Amino acid sequence: MRDTATWARAPKALTLIFLSLLLVLVGATPSMAEVTAEPAEPTPVTVEATPAEEAPAEEAEPADEAPAEETATGDEEENNNSIAMANPITVGRAGAQRPAIMPLGDVDYFKFAAKANVTYTVEVLNVDEALETELRILTADGTQLSRSYGNGTGNVYNRLQVTPSVSQMLFLEVKDDRWNDGTGAYTVRVLPDYKNGHTWDNSGEPNDTRSLAQAIGVGRTAAKQATILTRGPYQVEDGDVDYYRFSAKANVTYTVEVLNVDQTMTTNVAILAENGTLLSKNDYGNGTGNVFNRVQVTPSVAQTLFVRVEANGSTQSGAYTVRVLPDYNNGHTWDNGGEPNDTISLAQAIGVGPNAAKTATILNRGPYQLKGGDVDYYRFSAKANVTYTVEVLNVGQALDTELYVRDASGTQLASDVYGGGTGDVFSRVQVRPSVAQTLFVHVEGYAHTSSGAYTVRVLPDYRNGLTRDANAEPNDTFALSQAITVNRAESWAIQPQGPYNVKASDRDTYRFTGEAGRSYTITATGAMGLQMVVFDGSEVRQASDSCYRSDRCTVTTTITPSVSQTYYVQVNPTQRQHGAYGVCVAQGGNGCITFKDVPPGTQFYNEIHWMAWKKISTGYPDGTYKPVSPVKRDAMAAFLYRMAGSPRFTPTKQTFRDVPRSNQFYKEIEWLASTGISTGWDVGGGRKEYRPLEDINRDAMAAFLYRLNGKPRFTPTKVSFRDVSRTTQFYMEIEWMASTGISTGWDVGGGRKEYRPVTSVNRDAMAAFLYRFDGKFGTPKP
């Protein structure tokens, strides 16, 4: 190819010399302009100097080169080696040409009509590896406007820009670099700026400069997926660079994120002003979750801003996603999971109160190039001088959470890094702002390595509208404490922790107003180990008592306030147990009244009180318990059903002819029948009666409790009561009651006892029987 092209020039040169001599002979001399426009071609001597061992023409164009029709039409003719003979090139991506520098020392010229005040980007790209190009932009008189020995990105080896002040023809000069020791093909193109018709291919290329920046919308759904291109088998200078542009409003914070980055690549991102001034950048990756880079900017005036994305290393390549997000005050939206919300400016709103809690997820980091774990931000409007409790609860077992509260500047106001919650709360912090402001809740996985679901909530203190569920939760802190009435027994429960990542057992906090000079006795009773601590209004410990039995505990303490103030009572289990308990604050040595006819000192007072706080008995509408009244069979059904935890049950038929669906305790009586605890009386004809309003006798009560416990294997070895023989109906069940200690009978002297099997069971004795059953067996499962 080189020999053919060189020898092709010789006849043209000889012809030009001959014509010049002829003009001299006839008295005509060519003008300077004509000479300049048609410079002398190389002499044949130069052609003859080409070494014979040059590669043959067919070897100069390897098979994998661009097809001949792309290899410069006319460059083979070498008719574009001067400004005067410059080949026209169409402005735009589709007007690119594929010529060649060949032979050594070849120079190619191109020309295009440039408009005034339009920025043109001239690029030489896809340059053969054997060739290093030099690029110049010239005016028609040969004045150099700019020059490049190689400053491109991606597959672009040379890149120059020019913005003429007047419309004119501009010229491009492309040749081998200053050493003139390379040949090969290349592509050349002239691109207008994005304001003047520049277009992009399906991947958004070419977009390696601000003038070629691709438009990107503002918002989550306007994100663009793109690629840092591989450098290819060409002569290149630096890695691919992508530019985007967006219209920014004044005083709006914009968050630019590069996310879902291929693991083979690390990215740099920068934000630039219209004039190219660098406003913000991140070169090493500072993102969270699937975001590798994150930068923010808040322009003081409305303007077009530019985003630059490139690989951290010039040899890296791969896919990524870029997005521009406005702050939450300016139209930012979140997906169904509340993402993206990894910064204060993108914080999701959360209401104050237990019903405004949000369930969310610390995301799995995915198969991408990442920096830190997912972070979630929430915001709420805080009043001045109100204590807010922020809790992360119901945390997945694979997740450990860190919790922070910050102000609008990002200053940390409170934190819980290791999990300081109780019950199903893993992390808990409190904050009390002195002025009304927006506060921000920051949740992340510990050490950025864990992921999973969680719930977050913001609770005001009890003075400012806190609401609770039916179990009085949440009430684990002083600020969330529940009011308790002096001299009235309260029945509550330590809640089970559930299938979550938890730190400590549930804890309940109560408050009452203690008057100066008066004595108060505080008592808690439950079927578990208990600790009770009393604090004054300044949250200073005043008294405490603990019990470490696993089956049944009563803890009590007494305080005598020197000043009238609020006191707090905290109740928590000592052995990570849960269950019902009663709490009582009694003034002046008086006991607490559960029912108005069961004052302290009543026989079985504690057992009746236990019936109330276990919610086995609700008493009568007039507030009485009627302890010495006999238990009716319908009430007995209700007691046993509640004793079993009020299991889910829907009757499907009417078992007893005297218990219709309208009966007050129809469901409870049918449950007794379904479990076999009660068989009723057979009255013939396949019919049965339950006799709900009859008193229950002590022998039938023994049978009910034995069956309630699942009919355990038991063989009596003796007769415990003188009025119960081996032939007595329910003998085995009565002896089982004695062997378990549920019944002690009556001592009638001489070491003898009576059970009185056909005597009605009174309500106080029934409380004692159930209390002992619970202490021995816990919640029954018949």
Coordinates of C-alpha atoms in Angstrom, one line a residue, residues 20-393:
S20 CA 5.3 25.6 -14.3
L21 CA 8.2 25.6 -16.9
L22 CA 5.7 26.0 -19.7
L23 CA 4.1 29.0 -18.0
V24 CA 7.5 30.6 -17.6
L25 CA 8.3 30.2 -21.3
V26 CA 5.0 31.9 -22.3
G27 CA 5.5 34.7 -19.7
A28 CA 3.0 33.5 -17.1
T29 CA 3.9 33.0 -13.5
P30 CA 1.5 31.3 -11.0
S31 CA 0.2 33.4 -8.2
M32 CA 1.3 32.9 -4.6
A33 CA -2.2 31.9 -3.7
E34 CA -2.2 29.1 -6.3
V35 CA 1.1 27.9 -5.2
T36 CA 0.0 27.8 -1.5
A37 CA -3.2 26.0 -2.4
E38 CA -1.4 23.3 -4.3
P39 CA 1.9 22.7 -2.5
A40 CA 4.6 20.7 -4.3
E41 CA 4.2 17.0 -4.0
P42 CA 7.2 14.9 -2.8
T43 CA 9.8 14.4 -5.5
P44 CA 10.3 11.0 -7.1
V45 CA 13.7 10.9 -5.3
T46 CA 11.8 10.5 -2.0
V47 CA 9.8 7.7 -3.5
E48 CA 12.9 5.9 -4.7
A49 CA 14.4 6.2 -1.3
T50 CA 11.7 4.0 0.1
P51 CA 13.5 0.8 1.1
A52 CA 12.7 -2.3 -0.9
E53 CA 12.2 -4.4 2.2
E54 CA 9.0 -2.4 3.1
A55 CA 6.1 -4.7 3.8
P56 CA 4.0 -5.6 0.8
A57 CA 0.7 -3.7 0.3
E58 CA -1.4 -6.7 1.3
E59 CA 0.5 -6.9 4.7
A60 CA -0.1 -3.3 5.4
E61 CA -3.8 -3.9 5.8
P62 CA -4.4 -6.9 8.1
A63 CA -7.6 -8.9 7.6
D64 CA -9.1 -7.5 10.9
E65 CA -8.7 -3.9 9.7
A66 CA -11.8 -1.9 8.8
P67 CA -13.2 -2.7 5.3
A68 CA -11.8 -0.8 2.4
E69 CA -14.9 1.3 2.0
E70 CA -14.4 2.7 5.5
T71 CA -10.7 3.3 5.0
A72 CA -10.8 6.9 3.7
T73 CA -12.3 7.4 0.3
G74 CA -9.9 9.6 -1.5
D75 CA -7.1 9.3 1.1
E76 CA -5.7 6.6 -1.1
E77 CA -5.6 9.3 -3.8
E78 CA -3.7 11.5 -1.3
N79 CA -5.7 14.5 -2.4
N80 CA -6.2 15.9 1.1
N81 CA -2.6 16.6 2.1
S82 CA -3.1 20.3 2.3
I83 CA -5.6 22.8 3.6
A84 CA -6.5 23.6 0.0
M85 CA -7.3 20.0 -0.8
A86 CA -8.9 19.2 2.6
N87 CA -11.7 16.6 2.5
P88 CA -15.1 17.9 3.7
I89 CA -16.3 16.1 6.9
T90 CA -19.9 16.2 8.0
V91 CA -20.5 17.5 11.5
G92 CA -22.1 14.9 13.7
R93 CA -21.7 11.4 14.9
A94 CA -22.8 9.8 11.6
G95 CA -20.3 12.0 9.6
A96 CA -17.2 10.2 11.0
Q97 CA -14.6 9.1 8.5
R98 CA -12.2 6.2 8.6
P99 CA -9.0 7.2 6.7
A100 CA -5.3 6.2 7.2
I101 CA -1.9 7.7 7.7
M102 CA 0.1 6.0 5.0
P103 CA 2.9 6.0 4.0
L104 CA 5.3 7.4 6.6
G105 CA 5.0 11.1 6.9
D106 CA 1.5 11.2 5.4
V107 CA -0.7 14.2 6.5
D108 CA -4.5 14.3 6.2
Y109 CA -6.6 17.5 6.1
F110 CA -10.4 17.8 6.7
K111 CA -12.7 20.8 6.7
F112 CA -16.1 21.7 8.1
A113 CA -18.3 24.7 8.3
A114 CA -18.3 26.0 11.8
K115 CA -21.1 28.2 13.3
A116 CA -20.3 31.1 15.5
N117 CA -20.3 30.5 19.3
V118 CA -20.8 26.8 18.9
T119 CA -18.4 24.5 20.7
Y120 CA -17.1 21.7 18.5
T121 CA -15.3 18.6 19.7
V122 CA -12.9 17.1 17.2
E123 CA -11.9 13.5 18.0
V124 CA -9.4 11.1 16.5
L125 CA -10.4 7.6 17.8
N126 CA -10.0 3.9 17.1
V127 CA -6.4 4.6 16.2
D128 CA -4.3 1.5 15.1
E129 CA -1.8 0.5 17.7
A130 CA 1.1 1.2 15.3
L131 CA 0.1 4.8 15.0
E132 CA 0.3 7.7 17.4
T133 CA -1.6 10.7 16.0
E134 CA -1.1 14.4 16.3
L135 CA -4.3 16.6 15.8
R136 CA -4.5 20.3 15.0
I137 CA -7.4 22.7 14.4
L138 CA -6.5 25.5 11.9
T139 CA -8.2 28.5 10.3
A140 CA -8.2 28.9 6.5
D141 CA -5.0 30.9 6.6
G142 CA -3.2 28.1 8.5
T143 CA -3.4 29.7 11.9
Q144 CA -3.3 27.1 14.6
L145 CA -6.2 27.2 17.1
S146 CA -5.3 24.2 19.1
R147 CA -3.1 21.1 19.1
S148 CA -3.0 17.6 20.7
Y149 CA -0.4 14.9 20.8
G150 CA -2.9 12.6 22.6
N151 CA -5.3 13.7 25.4
G152 CA -8.3 11.5 24.8
T153 CA -10.4 9.2 26.9
G154 CA -11.7 5.7 26.1
N155 CA -11.1 4.9 22.4
V156 CA -10.4 8.5 21.6
Y157 CA -6.7 9.2 21.2
N158 CA -6.8 12.9 20.5
R159 CA -9.5 15.4 21.4
L160 CA -9.6 19.1 20.8
Q161 CA -12.4 21.7 21.3
V162 CA -13.0 25.0 19.6
T163 CA -15.7 27.7 19.9
P164 CA -15.3 30.1 17.0
S165 CA -16.6 33.7 17.6
V166 CA -17.6 34.0 13.9
S167 CA -18.9 31.5 11.4
Q168 CA -16.1 30.2 9.2
M169 CA -14.5 27.1 7.6
L170 CA -12.2 25.3 10.0
F171 CA -9.6 22.7 9.1
L172 CA -8.3 19.6 10.8
E173 CA -4.8 18.3 10.4
V174 CA -4.1 14.7 11.3
K175 CA -0.7 13.1 11.1
D176 CA 1.6 10.8 12.9
D177 CA 3.2 12.3 16.0
R178 CA 6.4 14.3 15.8
W179 CA 8.6 11.2 15.1
N180 CA 6.8 10.3 11.9
D181 CA 7.5 6.6 12.5
G182 CA 4.0 5.1 12.4
T183 CA 1.2 4.3 9.9
G184 CA -2.3 3.0 10.2
A185 CA -6.0 3.7 10.1
Y186 CA -8.0 5.9 12.4
T187 CA -11.4 7.5 12.7
V188 CA -12.1 11.2 12.8
R189 CA -15.3 13.0 13.7
V190 CA -16.5 16.5 14.5
L191 CA -19.2 16.7 17.1
P192 CA -21.3 19.8 17.9
D193 CA -22.2 20.5 21.6
Y194 CA -25.4 19.2 23.1
K195 CA -27.1 22.6 22.5
N196 CA -26.6 22.4 18.8
G197 CA -27.8 19.0 17.7
H198 CA -25.3 16.5 19.2
T199 CA -26.8 13.0 19.4
W200 CA -25.8 9.9 21.3
D201 CA -25.8 6.2 20.5
N202 CA -27.9 3.7 22.4
S203 CA -25.3 3.5 25.2
G204 CA -25.1 7.3 25.6
E205 CA -21.7 7.6 23.8
P206 CA -20.0 9.8 22.9
N207 CA -20.3 11.8 26.1
D208 CA -16.7 12.2 27.3
T209 CA -16.7 16.0 27.7
R210 CA -19.0 18.5 29.3
S211 CA -20.0 19.9 25.8
L212 CA -21.2 16.3 24.9
A213 CA -22.8 15.6 28.2
Q214 CA -25.9 13.5 28.1
A215 CA -29.1 14.8 29.7
I216 CA -30.2 13.0 32.9
G217 CA -33.5 13.6 34.6
V218 CA -33.7 14.4 38.3
G219 CA -35.4 11.7 40.3
R220 CA -35.2 8.1 41.2
T221 CA -37.0 6.9 38.0
A222 CA -34.7 8.9 35.7
A223 CA -31.6 6.8 36.6
K224 CA -29.4 5.8 33.7
Q225 CA -27.7 2.5 33.2
A226 CA -24.4 2.9 31.4
T227 CA -21.0 1.4 30.9
I228 CA -17.4 2.5 31.2
L229 CA -16.2 1.1 27.9
T230 CA -13.3 -1.3 27.4
R231 CA -10.4 0.4 25.7
G232 CA -10.3 -2.0 22.8
P233 CA -7.4 -3.0 20.5
Y234 CA -6.5 0.6 19.7
Q235 CA -3.9 3.2 20.6
V236 CA -5.5 5.0 23.6
E237 CA -4.5 7.6 26.1
D238 CA -6.8 7.1 29.1
G239 CA -9.9 5.3 30.3
D240 CA -13.5 6.1 29.2
V241 CA -15.2 9.0 30.9
D242 CA -19.0 9.7 30.9
Y243 CA -20.6 13.1 31.4
Y244 CA -24.2 13.9 32.3
R245 CA -26.0 17.1 32.7
F246 CA -29.1 18.2 34.7
S247 CA -30.9 21.4 35.5
A248 CA -30.4 22.3 39.1
K249 CA -32.5 24.8 41.1
A250 CA -31.0 27.3 43.5
N251 CA -30.7 26.2 47.1
V252 CA -31.8 22.6 46.5
T253 CA -29.5 19.8 47.7
Y254 CA -28.8 17.2 45.0
T255 CA -27.4 13.8 45.8
V256 CA -25.6 12.1 42.9
E257 CA -25.1 8.4 43.2
V258 CA -23.2 5.8 41.2
L259 CA -24.6 2.4 42.1
N260 CA -24.8 -1.2 41.0
V261 CA -21.2 -1.0 39.9
D262 CA -19.6 -4.1 38.4
Q263 CA -17.2 -5.9 40.7
T264 CA -14.4 -5.6 38.2
M265 CA -14.5 -1.8 38.4
T266 CA -14.2 1.0 41.0
T267 CA -15.6 4.4 40.0
N268 CA -14.9 8.1 40.6
V269 CA -17.6 10.7 40.5
A270 CA -17.5 14.5 40.4
I271 CA -20.0 17.4 40.1
L272 CA -18.9 20.4 38.1
A273 CA -20.4 23.8 37.5
E274 CA -21.3 25.2 34.0
N275 CA -17.9 26.8 33.8
G276 CA -16.1 23.6 34.7
T277 CA -15.4 24.5 38.3
L278 CA -15.2 21.3 40.5
L279 CA -17.9 21.5 43.1
S280 CA -17.8 18.1 44.7
K281 CA -16.1 14.8 44.1
N282 CA -15.4 11.3 45.5
D283 CA -12.5 9.3 44.0
Y284 CA -12.4 6.3 46.3
G285 CA -16.0 5.3 47.0
N286 CA -18.0 6.6 50.0
G287 CA -21.4 5.0 49.3
T288 CA -23.6 2.8 51.3
G289 CA -25.7 -0.2 50.3
N290 CA -25.4 -0.7 46.5
V291 CA -24.1 2.8 46.1
F292 CA -20.4 2.9 45.4
N293 CA -20.0 6.7 45.1
R294 CA -22.1 9.5 46.6
V295 CA -21.6 13.3 46.3
Q296 CA -23.8 16.2 47.2
V297 CA -24.1 19.8 46.0
T298 CA -26.4 22.7 46.9
P299 CA -26.0 25.4 44.2
S300 CA -26.8 29.0 45.2
V301 CA -28.1 29.9 41.8
A302 CA -30.1 27.9 39.2
Q303 CA -27.8 26.4 36.6
T304 CA -26.8 23.4 34.6
L305 CA -24.6 21.0 36.6
F306 CA -22.4 18.3 35.2
V307 CA -21.7 14.8 36.5
R308 CA -18.5 13.1 35.6
V309 CA -18.1 9.3 36.0
E310 CA -14.9 7.4 35.3
A311 CA -13.2 4.3 36.5
N312 CA -10.7 4.6 39.3
G313 CA -8.1 2.9 37.1
S314 CA -7.8 3.7 33.4
T315 CA -7.8 0.0 32.4
Q316 CA -11.0 -0.8 34.3
S317 CA -14.4 -1.1 32.6
G318 CA -17.9 -2.3 33.4
A319 CA -21.6 -1.4 33.9
Y320 CA -23.0 1.0 36.5
T321 CA -26.1 3.1 37.2
V322 CA -26.1 6.8 37.8
R323 CA -28.9 8.9 39.3
V324 CA -29.5 12.4 40.5
L325 CA -31.9 12.8 43.5
P326 CA -33.3 16.1 44.9
D327 CA -33.7 16.5 48.6
Y328 CA -36.9 15.4 50.4
N329 CA -38.3 19.0 50.3
N330 CA -38.1 19.1 46.5
G331 CA -40.0 16.1 45.0
H332 CA -37.8 13.2 46.1
T333 CA -39.7 9.9 46.0
W334 CA -39.0 6.5 47.5
D335 CA -39.7 3.0 46.3
N336 CA -41.9 0.5 48.1
G337 CA -39.1 -0.3 50.5
G338 CA -38.5 3.3 51.4
E339 CA -35.2 3.4 49.3
P340 CA -33.2 5.5 48.5
N341 CA -32.9 7.0 52.0
D342 CA -29.2 6.7 52.8
T343 CA -28.6 10.4 53.6
I344 CA -30.2 13.2 55.7
S345 CA -31.3 15.0 52.5
L346 CA -33.1 11.8 51.3
A347 CA -34.6 10.9 54.7
Q348 CA -38.1 9.4 54.7
A349 CA -40.8 11.0 56.9
I350 CA -41.9 9.0 59.9
G351 CA -44.8 9.9 62.2
V352 CA -44.6 10.1 65.9
G353 CA -46.4 7.4 67.9
P354 CA -46.6 3.6 67.9
N355 CA -49.1 3.4 65.1
A356 CA -46.7 5.3 62.8
A357 CA -44.0 2.7 63.0
K358 CA -42.3 1.7 59.7
T359 CA -41.2 -1.8 58.8
A360 CA -38.1 -1.6 56.6
T361 CA -35.0 -3.6 55.5
I362 CA -31.3 -3.2 55.7
L363 CA -30.6 -4.4 52.2
N364 CA -28.4 -7.2 51.2
R365 CA -25.3 -5.8 49.6
G366 CA -25.7 -7.8 46.3
P367 CA -23.2 -8.8 43.7
Y368 CA -21.7 -5.3 43.1
Q369 CA -18.7 -3.3 43.9
L370 CA -19.5 -1.7 47.3
K371 CA -18.1 0.4 50.1
G372 CA -20.4 0.3 53.1
G373 CA -23.6 -1.4 54.2
D374 CA -27.0 -0.1 53.6
V375 CA -28.1 2.9 55.8
D376 CA -31.6 4.2 56.3
Y377 CA -32.6 7.7 57.4
Y378 CA -35.9 8.9 58.7
R379 CA -37.1 12.4 59.8
F380 CA -39.7 13.6 62.2
S381 CA -40.8 16.9 63.6
A382 CA -39.8 17.3 67.2
K383 CA -41.2 19.7 69.7
A384 CA -39.1 21.6 72.2
N385 CA -38.6 20.0 75.6
V386 CA -40.3 16.7 74.7
T387 CA -38.4 13.5 75.3
Y388 CA -38.6 11.3 72.3
T389 CA -37.7 7.6 72.5
V390 CA -36.6 6.1 69.2
E391 CA -36.7 2.3 69.0
V392 CA -35.6 -0.3 66.5
L393 CA -37.5 -3.5 67.2

